[in-house]
């Protein structure tokens, strides 16, 4: 029986670590579902968890590259707060006085500023690490303190609110979703794209003479991928919008409201952003020269340097990418809250590193996947949301998350030792 299961696993080509993470996620959902009379498994909770996961998961995809190259970035939480506070001040104080309150370009300028700020500040840290050879731990620890202090300095500690109405849509909420119809269109296109990518990958392997899975095994994987996407959209489309929010939305759209109307949320915009980032980062990691250089440098920095890879410039690029992704995450986090105070991003650096490590990124460098980091972030957020649902105090939540992180690293070490990787 075990041999048959192993044979089936080999034919499907499934990663044992991936199955382990999915299994752990399902167990967490079922355990917290049992202790909350299954409220934890409601469409409402899945919607909230998906939105809350987005900002950490976006940064975790960049942290994979940082850790793969044998570095660490302790500054991402403070950098997120600094960027969020600066961009909020742009929308609340500076741009309205220059362009006029409610100008349509305010949210566009804010988004561009967030991404550029992150990329430039990340590149500066990467330059110090790569060219001045200061250890990444020290540089980013300094950044952690500098950005947290600068965040207060921008507005003298004053909370910035409310943000631009269009900018707020990027953080989710009742109005920050695709709606039912667009969500189905989005899910159908995403499922077709997933199937198309798998078919193209199979064709490419076959063309270059590599062994490919049996067609029936490929069909099962395609059906699983498409089914999971459609199931996710169905769950998001099952969460009704509260009456108060629906009255506000119908009034804004010039539609007459009545008590018989039922609108559902659909897929939140932060989740769409996360999916786009995941696809782009996966392509960078697996289909570009830059991605191959990142993994080659992490596997053996000396050999990579001797083979002609400019590892110092590569470090600058990796940290610039990490900074840009932190800028995107700051947009999601600040838009979701519709306000920015000096506490934004606190401890996010630890959540991001934990998500990447739980997702299978090796702290010794050279190994890690983008999808693993996203699942790791989902596990972290599910754990925290579940503990909050059953009334666990915040300090105890941090203790549990700390134990889970150590346990995940130990399991990963044992797995790699037995697998010989």
Coordinates of C-alpha atoms in Angstrom, one line a residue:
X1 CA 0.0 0.0 0.0
X2 CA 2.9 2.4 0.9
X3 CA 4.7 1.5 -2.3
X4 CA 1.5 2.3 -4.3
X5 CA 1.1 5.6 -2.6
X6 CA 4.8 6.4 -3.2
X7 CA 4.5 5.4 -6.8
X8 CA 1.4 7.7 -7.2
X9 CA 3.3 10.6 -5.6
X10 CA 6.3 10.1 -7.9
X11 CA 4.1 10.1 -11.0
X12 CA 2.3 13.3 -9.9
X13 CA 5.6 14.9 -9.1
X14 CA 4.3 16.5 -5.9
X15 CA 6.8 18.0 -3.4
X16 CA 6.6 16.4 0.0
X17 CA 7.3 19.7 1.7
X18 CA 4.5 21.4 -0.2
X19 CA 2.1 18.6 0.8
X20 CA 3.3 19.0 4.4
X21 CA 2.6 22.7 4.5
X22 CA -0.9 22.2 2.9
X23 CA -1.6 19.5 5.4
X24 CA -0.6 21.8 8.3
X25 CA -2.8 24.5 7.0
X26 CA -5.8 22.2 6.7
X27 CA -5.2 21.0 10.3
X28 CA -5.0 24.6 11.6
X29 CA -8.3 25.4 9.9
X30 CA -10.1 22.3 11.2
X31 CA -8.8 22.7 14.8
X32 CA -9.8 26.4 15.0
X33 CA -13.1 25.6 13.1
X34 CA -13.9 23.0 15.8
X35 CA -13.2 25.4 18.7
X36 CA -15.3 28.3 17.1
X37 CA -18.4 26.3 16.2
X38 CA -17.0 26.3 12.6
X39 CA -17.2 30.2 12.4
X40 CA -13.5 30.1 11.5
X41 CA -14.4 28.2 8.3
X42 CA -17.0 30.8 7.3
X43 CA -16.7 32.9 4.0
X44 CA -16.4 36.0 6.2
X45 CA -13.3 34.7 8.0
X46 CA -11.7 33.4 4.9
X47 CA -12.2 36.8 3.2
X48 CA -10.6 38.6 6.2
X49 CA -7.7 36.1 6.4
X50 CA -7.0 36.5 2.7
X51 CA -6.8 40.3 3.0
X52 CA -4.7 40.3 6.2
X53 CA -2.3 37.8 4.6
X54 CA -1.7 39.9 1.5
X55 CA 0.8 42.6 2.8
X56 CA 3.1 40.1 4.7
X57 CA 2.9 37.6 1.8
X58 CA 4.0 40.2 -0.8
X59 CA 7.1 41.0 1.3
X60 CA 7.8 37.3 2.0
X61 CA 8.2 36.7 -1.8
X62 CA 11.0 39.2 -1.7
X63 CA 12.5 37.9 1.5
X64 CA 12.9 34.5 -0.3
X65 CA 15.5 36.1 -2.6
X66 CA 17.2 37.9 0.3
X67 CA 17.6 34.7 2.4
X68 CA 18.5 32.6 -0.7
X69 CA 21.5 34.8 -1.2
X70 CA 22.5 34.2 2.5
X71 CA 21.4 37.6 3.7
X72 CA 18.7 38.9 6.0
X73 CA 16.5 42.0 6.1
X74 CA 15.4 43.2 9.5
X75 CA 14.3 46.6 8.3
X76 CA 11.2 45.7 6.3
X77 CA 8.6 46.4 9.1
X78 CA 10.1 49.8 9.8
X79 CA 10.5 50.6 6.1
X80 CA 6.8 49.7 5.6
X81 CA 5.8 52.1 8.3
X82 CA 8.1 54.9 7.1
X83 CA 6.8 54.5 3.5
X84 CA 3.2 54.2 4.7
X85 CA 3.5 57.4 6.8
X86 CA 5.2 59.4 4.1
X87 CA 2.6 58.3 1.4
X88 CA -0.2 59.1 3.9
X89 CA 1.2 62.6 4.5
X90 CA 1.3 63.0 0.7
X91 CA -2.4 62.3 0.5
X92 CA -3.5 64.2 3.6
X93 CA -1.3 67.2 3.8
X94 CA 0.9 67.9 0.7
X95 CA -0.8 66.9 -2.5
X96 CA -4.3 68.3 -1.7
X97 CA -2.7 71.8 -1.1
X98 CA -0.8 71.5 -4.4
X99 CA -3.4 69.8 -6.7
X100 CA -6.6 70.3 -4.9
X101 CA -8.7 68.1 -2.6
X102 CA -9.9 64.9 -4.4
X103 CA -7.7 65.3 -7.5
X104 CA -7.7 62.1 -9.5
X105 CA -3.9 61.9 -9.6
X106 CA -3.4 61.8 -5.9
X107 CA -3.6 58.1 -5.5
X108 CA -1.5 57.5 -8.6
X109 CA 1.3 59.7 -7.3
X110 CA 1.0 58.0 -3.9
X111 CA 1.4 54.5 -5.4
X112 CA 4.4 55.4 -7.6
X113 CA 6.0 57.2 -4.6
X114 CA 5.6 54.2 -2.4
X115 CA 7.2 51.8 -4.8
X116 CA 10.1 54.2 -5.8
X117 CA 10.8 55.0 -2.2
X118 CA 11.1 51.3 -1.3
X119 CA 13.3 50.5 -4.3
X120 CA 15.7 53.4 -3.7
X121 CA 16.0 52.8 0.1
X122 CA 16.4 49.1 -0.5
X123 CA 19.1 49.7 -3.2
X124 CA 21.0 51.9 -0.7
X125 CA 21.1 49.1 1.9
X126 CA 22.1 46.6 -0.8
X127 CA 25.0 48.9 -1.9
X128 CA 26.3 49.1 1.7
X129 CA 26.1 45.3 2.0
X130 CA 27.4 44.5 -1.4
X131 CA 30.1 47.1 -2.0
X132 CA 31.1 48.1 1.5
X133 CA 30.8 44.5 2.8
X134 CA 29.0 45.5 6.0
X135 CA 27.0 42.4 7.1
X136 CA 23.4 42.5 6.1
X137 CA 22.3 41.9 9.8
X138 CA 24.0 45.1 10.9
X139 CA 22.9 47.2 7.9
X140 CA 19.3 46.2 8.2
X141 CA 19.3 46.4 12.0
X142 CA 20.4 50.0 11.6
X143 CA 17.7 50.5 9.0
X144 CA 15.2 49.1 11.4
X145 CA 16.0 51.9 13.9
X146 CA 16.5 54.7 11.3
X147 CA 13.2 54.1 9.5
X148 CA 11.2 53.7 12.7
X149 CA 12.6 57.0 14.0
X150 CA 12.1 58.7 10.6
X151 CA 8.5 57.6 10.5
X152 CA 7.8 59.6 13.6
X153 CA 9.8 62.6 12.3
X154 CA 7.7 62.8 9.1
X155 CA 4.6 63.9 10.9
X156 CA 5.8 64.5 14.5
X157 CA 3.9 61.3 15.5
X158 CA 0.5 62.5 14.2
X159 CA -1.8 59.9 12.8
X160 CA -2.6 60.6 9.1
X161 CA -6.2 60.0 8.0
X162 CA -8.4 59.8 6.0
X163 CA -6.6 58.6 2.9
X164 CA -7.7 59.2 -0.7
X165 CA -10.9 57.3 -1.5
X166 CA -9.5 55.6 -4.6
X167 CA -6.3 54.7 -2.7
X168 CA -8.4 53.0 0.0
X169 CA -9.8 50.5 -2.5
X170 CA -6.3 48.9 -2.7
X171 CA -6.7 47.7 0.9
X172 CA -9.9 45.7 0.4
X173 CA -13.1 46.1 2.4
X174 CA -16.6 46.0 1.1
X175 CA -15.8 48.4 -1.8
X176 CA -12.3 47.2 -2.5
X177 CA -13.3 44.0 -4.2
X178 CA -13.9 42.8 -7.8
X179 CA -17.6 42.1 -7.1
X180 CA -19.3 38.8 -7.9
X181 CA -19.3 39.0 -11.7
X182 CA -15.8 40.2 -12.2
X183 CA -14.6 37.7 -9.6
X184 CA -16.0 34.8 -11.7
X185 CA -14.3 36.3 -14.8
X186 CA -11.1 36.7 -12.8
X187 CA -11.3 33.1 -11.5
X188 CA -12.0 31.6 -14.9
X189 CA -9.1 33.5 -16.5
X190 CA -6.8 32.5 -13.6
X191 CA -7.8 28.9 -14.0
X192 CA -7.2 28.9 -17.7
X193 CA -3.9 30.6 -17.2
X194 CA -2.8 28.0 -14.6
X195 CA -3.7 25.2 -17.0
X196 CA -2.0 26.9 -19.9
X197 CA 1.2 27.4 -17.9
X198 CA 1.2 23.7 -17.0
X199 CA 0.7 22.6 -20.6
X200 CA 3.4 25.0 -21.8
X201 CA 5.8 23.7 -19.2
X202 CA 5.1 20.1 -20.2
X203 CA 5.6 20.9 -23.9
X204 CA 8.9 22.7 -23.1
X205 CA 10.2 19.7 -21.1
X206 CA 9.2 17.3 -23.8
X207 CA 10.8 19.4 -26.5
X208 CA 14.2 19.4 -24.7
X209 CA 14.0 15.6 -24.0
X210 CA 13.2 15.7 -20.3
X211 CA 11.0 13.1 -18.7
X212 CA 7.4 14.3 -18.3
X213 CA 4.5 13.1 -16.1
X214 CA 1.9 10.7 -17.6
X215 CA -0.9 12.7 -19.2
X216 CA -3.4 11.4 -16.6
X217 CA -1.2 12.7 -13.8
X218 CA -0.9 16.1 -15.5
X219 CA -4.7 16.1 -15.9
X220 CA -5.2 15.5 -12.2
X221 CA -2.9 18.4 -11.3
X222 CA -4.6 20.7 -13.8
X223 CA -8.0 19.8 -12.3
X224 CA -6.7 20.4 -8.8
X225 CA -5.3 23.8 -9.7
X226 CA -8.3 25.0 -11.6
X227 CA -10.7 23.5 -8.9
X228 CA -8.9 25.3 -6.0
X229 CA -9.1 28.7 -7.9
X230 CA -12.8 28.3 -8.6
X231 CA -13.5 27.1 -5.1
X232 CA -11.7 30.2 -3.7
X233 CA -13.8 32.5 -5.9
X234 CA -17.0 30.7 -4.9
X235 CA -16.1 31.2 -1.1
X236 CA -15.4 34.9 -1.7
X237 CA -18.7 35.3 -3.6
X238 CA -20.6 33.7 -0.7
X239 CA -19.8 36.5 1.8
X240 CA -22.6 39.1 1.7
X241 CA -21.9 42.8 2.0
X242 CA -23.4 44.3 5.3
X243 CA -26.5 46.4 4.9
X244 CA -24.9 49.6 5.9
X245 CA -22.1 49.3 3.4
X246 CA -24.5 48.3 0.7
X247 CA -26.7 51.4 1.3
X248 CA -23.5 53.5 0.9
X249 CA -22.5 51.7 -2.3
X250 CA -25.9 51.9 -4.0
X251 CA -26.2 55.6 -3.1
X252 CA -22.8 56.2 -4.7
X253 CA -23.8 54.4 -7.8
X254 CA -27.2 56.0 -8.1
X255 CA -29.1 52.7 -7.5
X256 CA -32.3 52.6 -5.5
X257 CA -31.7 50.4 -2.4
X258 CA -34.3 47.9 -1.1
X259 CA -34.1 45.4 1.8
X260 CA -34.4 42.4 -0.7
X261 CA -31.0 43.2 -2.3
X262 CA -28.1 40.9 -1.6
X263 CA -24.6 41.7 -2.9
X264 CA -21.6 39.6 -2.1
X265 CA -18.0 40.8 -1.7
X266 CA -16.0 38.7 -4.3
X267 CA -12.2 38.6 -4.5
X268 CA -10.5 41.5 -2.6
X269 CA -8.2 43.7 -4.6
X270 CA -5.2 43.0 -2.2
X271 CA -5.5 39.3 -3.1
X272 CA -5.4 40.2 -6.8
X273 CA -2.3 42.3 -6.2
X274 CA -0.7 39.3 -4.2
X275 CA -1.5 36.9 -7.1
X276 CA 0.1 39.3 -9.6
X277 CA 3.2 39.7 -7.5
X278 CA 3.4 35.9 -6.9
X279 CA 3.2 35.2 -10.7
X280 CA 5.8 37.8 -11.5
X281 CA 8.2 36.7 -8.8
X282 CA 7.8 33.1 -9.8
X283 CA 8.7 34.0 -13.4
X284 CA 11.7 36.0 -12.2
X285 CA 12.9 33.1 -10.0
X286 CA 12.4 30.3 -12.6
X287 CA 12.6 31.9 -16.0
X288 CA 15.1 34.7 -15.9
X289 CA 18.9 35.0 -15.8
X290 CA 18.6 37.2 -12.6
X291 CA 16.7 34.4 -10.8
X292 CA 19.3 31.8 -11.8
X293 CA 22.1 34.1 -10.6
X294 CA 20.3 34.5 -7.2
X295 CA 20.1 30.8 -6.6
X296 CA 23.6 30.1 -7.9
X297 CA 25.0 32.8 -5.6
X298 CA 23.1 31.4 -2.6
X299 CA 24.3 27.9 -3.4
X300 CA 28.0 28.8 -3.6
X301 CA 29.0 32.5 -3.5
X302 CA 32.6 31.9 -4.3
X303 CA 31.9 29.7 -7.3
X304 CA 29.3 32.2 -8.6
X305 CA 31.8 35.0 -8.4
X306 CA 34.5 33.0 -10.1
X307 CA 32.0 32.1 -12.9
X308 CA 31.6 35.8 -13.7
X309 CA 28.4 36.8 -11.7
X310 CA 28.7 40.3 -10.3
X311 CA 27.5 39.3 -6.8
X312 CA 27.9 42.8 -5.4
X313 CA 25.5 44.3 -8.0
X314 CA 23.3 41.3 -7.6
X315 CA 23.0 42.1 -3.8
X316 CA 22.0 45.7 -4.7
X317 CA 19.3 44.4 -7.1
X318 CA 17.9 41.9 -4.6
X319 CA 17.6 44.5 -1.8
X320 CA 16.1 47.0 -4.3
X321 CA 13.5 44.4 -5.2
X322 CA 12.8 43.7 -1.5
X323 CA 12.3 47.5 -1.0
X324 CA 9.9 47.8 -3.9
X325 CA 7.8 44.9 -2.7
X326 CA 7.8 46.5 0.8
X327 CA 6.4 49.7 -0.9
X328 CA 3.6 47.6 -2.4
X329 CA 2.9 46.0 1.0
X330 CA 2.8 49.5 2.6
X331 CA 0.1 50.5 0.1
X332 CA -2.0 47.5 1.0
X333 CA -1.5 47.9 4.8
X334 CA -2.2 51.6 5.0
X335 CA -5.1 51.5 2.6
X336 CA -6.7 48.6 4.6
X337 CA -6.6 50.7 7.8
X338 CA -7.5 54.0 6.1
X339 CA -5.1 55.6 8.5
X340 CA -1.4 55.5 9.4
X341 CA 0.0 55.8 12.9
X342 CA 3.5 55.2 14.3
X343 CA 2.7 51.6 15.0
X344 CA 2.2 50.5 11.4
X345 CA 4.5 47.6 10.4
X346 CA 5.6 46.8 14.0
X347 CA 7.1 43.3 14.2
X348 CA 6.2 42.7 10.5
X349 CA 9.9 41.9 9.8
X350 CA 9.7 38.9 12.0
X351 CA 6.4 37.8 10.4
X352 CA 7.9 38.1 6.9
X353 CA 11.0 36.1 7.8
X354 CA 8.9 33.5 9.6
X355 CA 6.7 33.2 6.6
X356 CA 9.6 32.6 4.2
X357 CA 11.3 30.1 6.6
X358 CA 8.0 28.2 7.3
X359 CA 7.5 28.1 3.5
X360 CA 10.8 26.2 3.1
X361 CA 13.4 28.8 2.4
X362 CA 16.7 27.5 3.7
X363 CA 18.5 29.9 6.1
X364 CA 21.8 28.5 4.8
X365 CA 20.9 29.9 1.3
X366 CA 20.4 28.5 -2.1
X367 CA 16.9 27.1 -1.7
X368 CA 13.4 28.5 -1.4
X369 CA 10.2 28.9 -3.4
X370 CA 7.9 31.8 -3.9
X371 CA 4.7 29.7 -3.5
X372 CA 6.2 28.3 -0.3
X373 CA 6.6 31.8 1.2
X374 CA 3.0 32.7 0.3
X375 CA 1.7 29.5 1.9
X376 CA 3.9 30.2 4.9
X377 CA 2.3 33.6 5.3
X378 CA -1.1 32.1 5.0
X379 CA -0.2 29.6 7.8
X380 CA 1.1 32.4 10.0
X381 CA -2.0 34.5 9.5
X382 CA -4.4 31.6 10.0
X383 CA -2.6 30.7 13.2
X384 CA -2.9 34.3 14.5
X385 CA -6.5 34.8 13.4
X386 CA -7.5 31.4 14.9
X387 CA -5.9 32.2 18.3
X388 CA -7.7 35.6 18.2
X389 CA -11.0 33.9 17.4
X390 CA -10.7 31.6 20.5
X391 CA -9.7 34.5 22.8
X392 CA -6.0 33.9 23.2
X393 CA -4.2 37.0 24.5
X394 CA -1.8 38.8 22.1
X395 CA 1.4 38.1 24.2
X396 CA 0.5 34.4 24.2
X397 CA -0.1 34.5 20.4
X398 CA 3.5 35.7 19.9
X399 CA 4.8 32.9 22.2
X400 CA 3.0 30.3 20.1
X401 CA 4.1 31.8 16.8
X402 CA 7.7 31.8 18.1
X403 CA 7.5 28.1 19.0
X404 CA 6.0 27.3 15.6
X405 CA 8.8 29.1 13.9
X406 CA 11.5 27.1 15.7
X407 CA 9.6 23.9 15.1
X408 CA 9.3 24.6 11.4
X409 CA 13.0 25.3 11.1
X410 CA 13.8 22.0 12.9
X411 CA 11.5 20.0 10.7
X412 CA 13.1 21.6 7.6
X413 CA 16.6 20.7 8.9
X414 CA 15.5 17.1 9.5
X415 CA 13.8 16.9 6.0
X416 CA 16.9 18.3 4.2
X417 CA 19.2 15.9 6.1
X418 CA 17.1 12.9 5.2
X419 CA 16.6 14.1 1.6
X420 CA 20.3 14.8 1.2
X421 CA 19.7 18.4 0.0

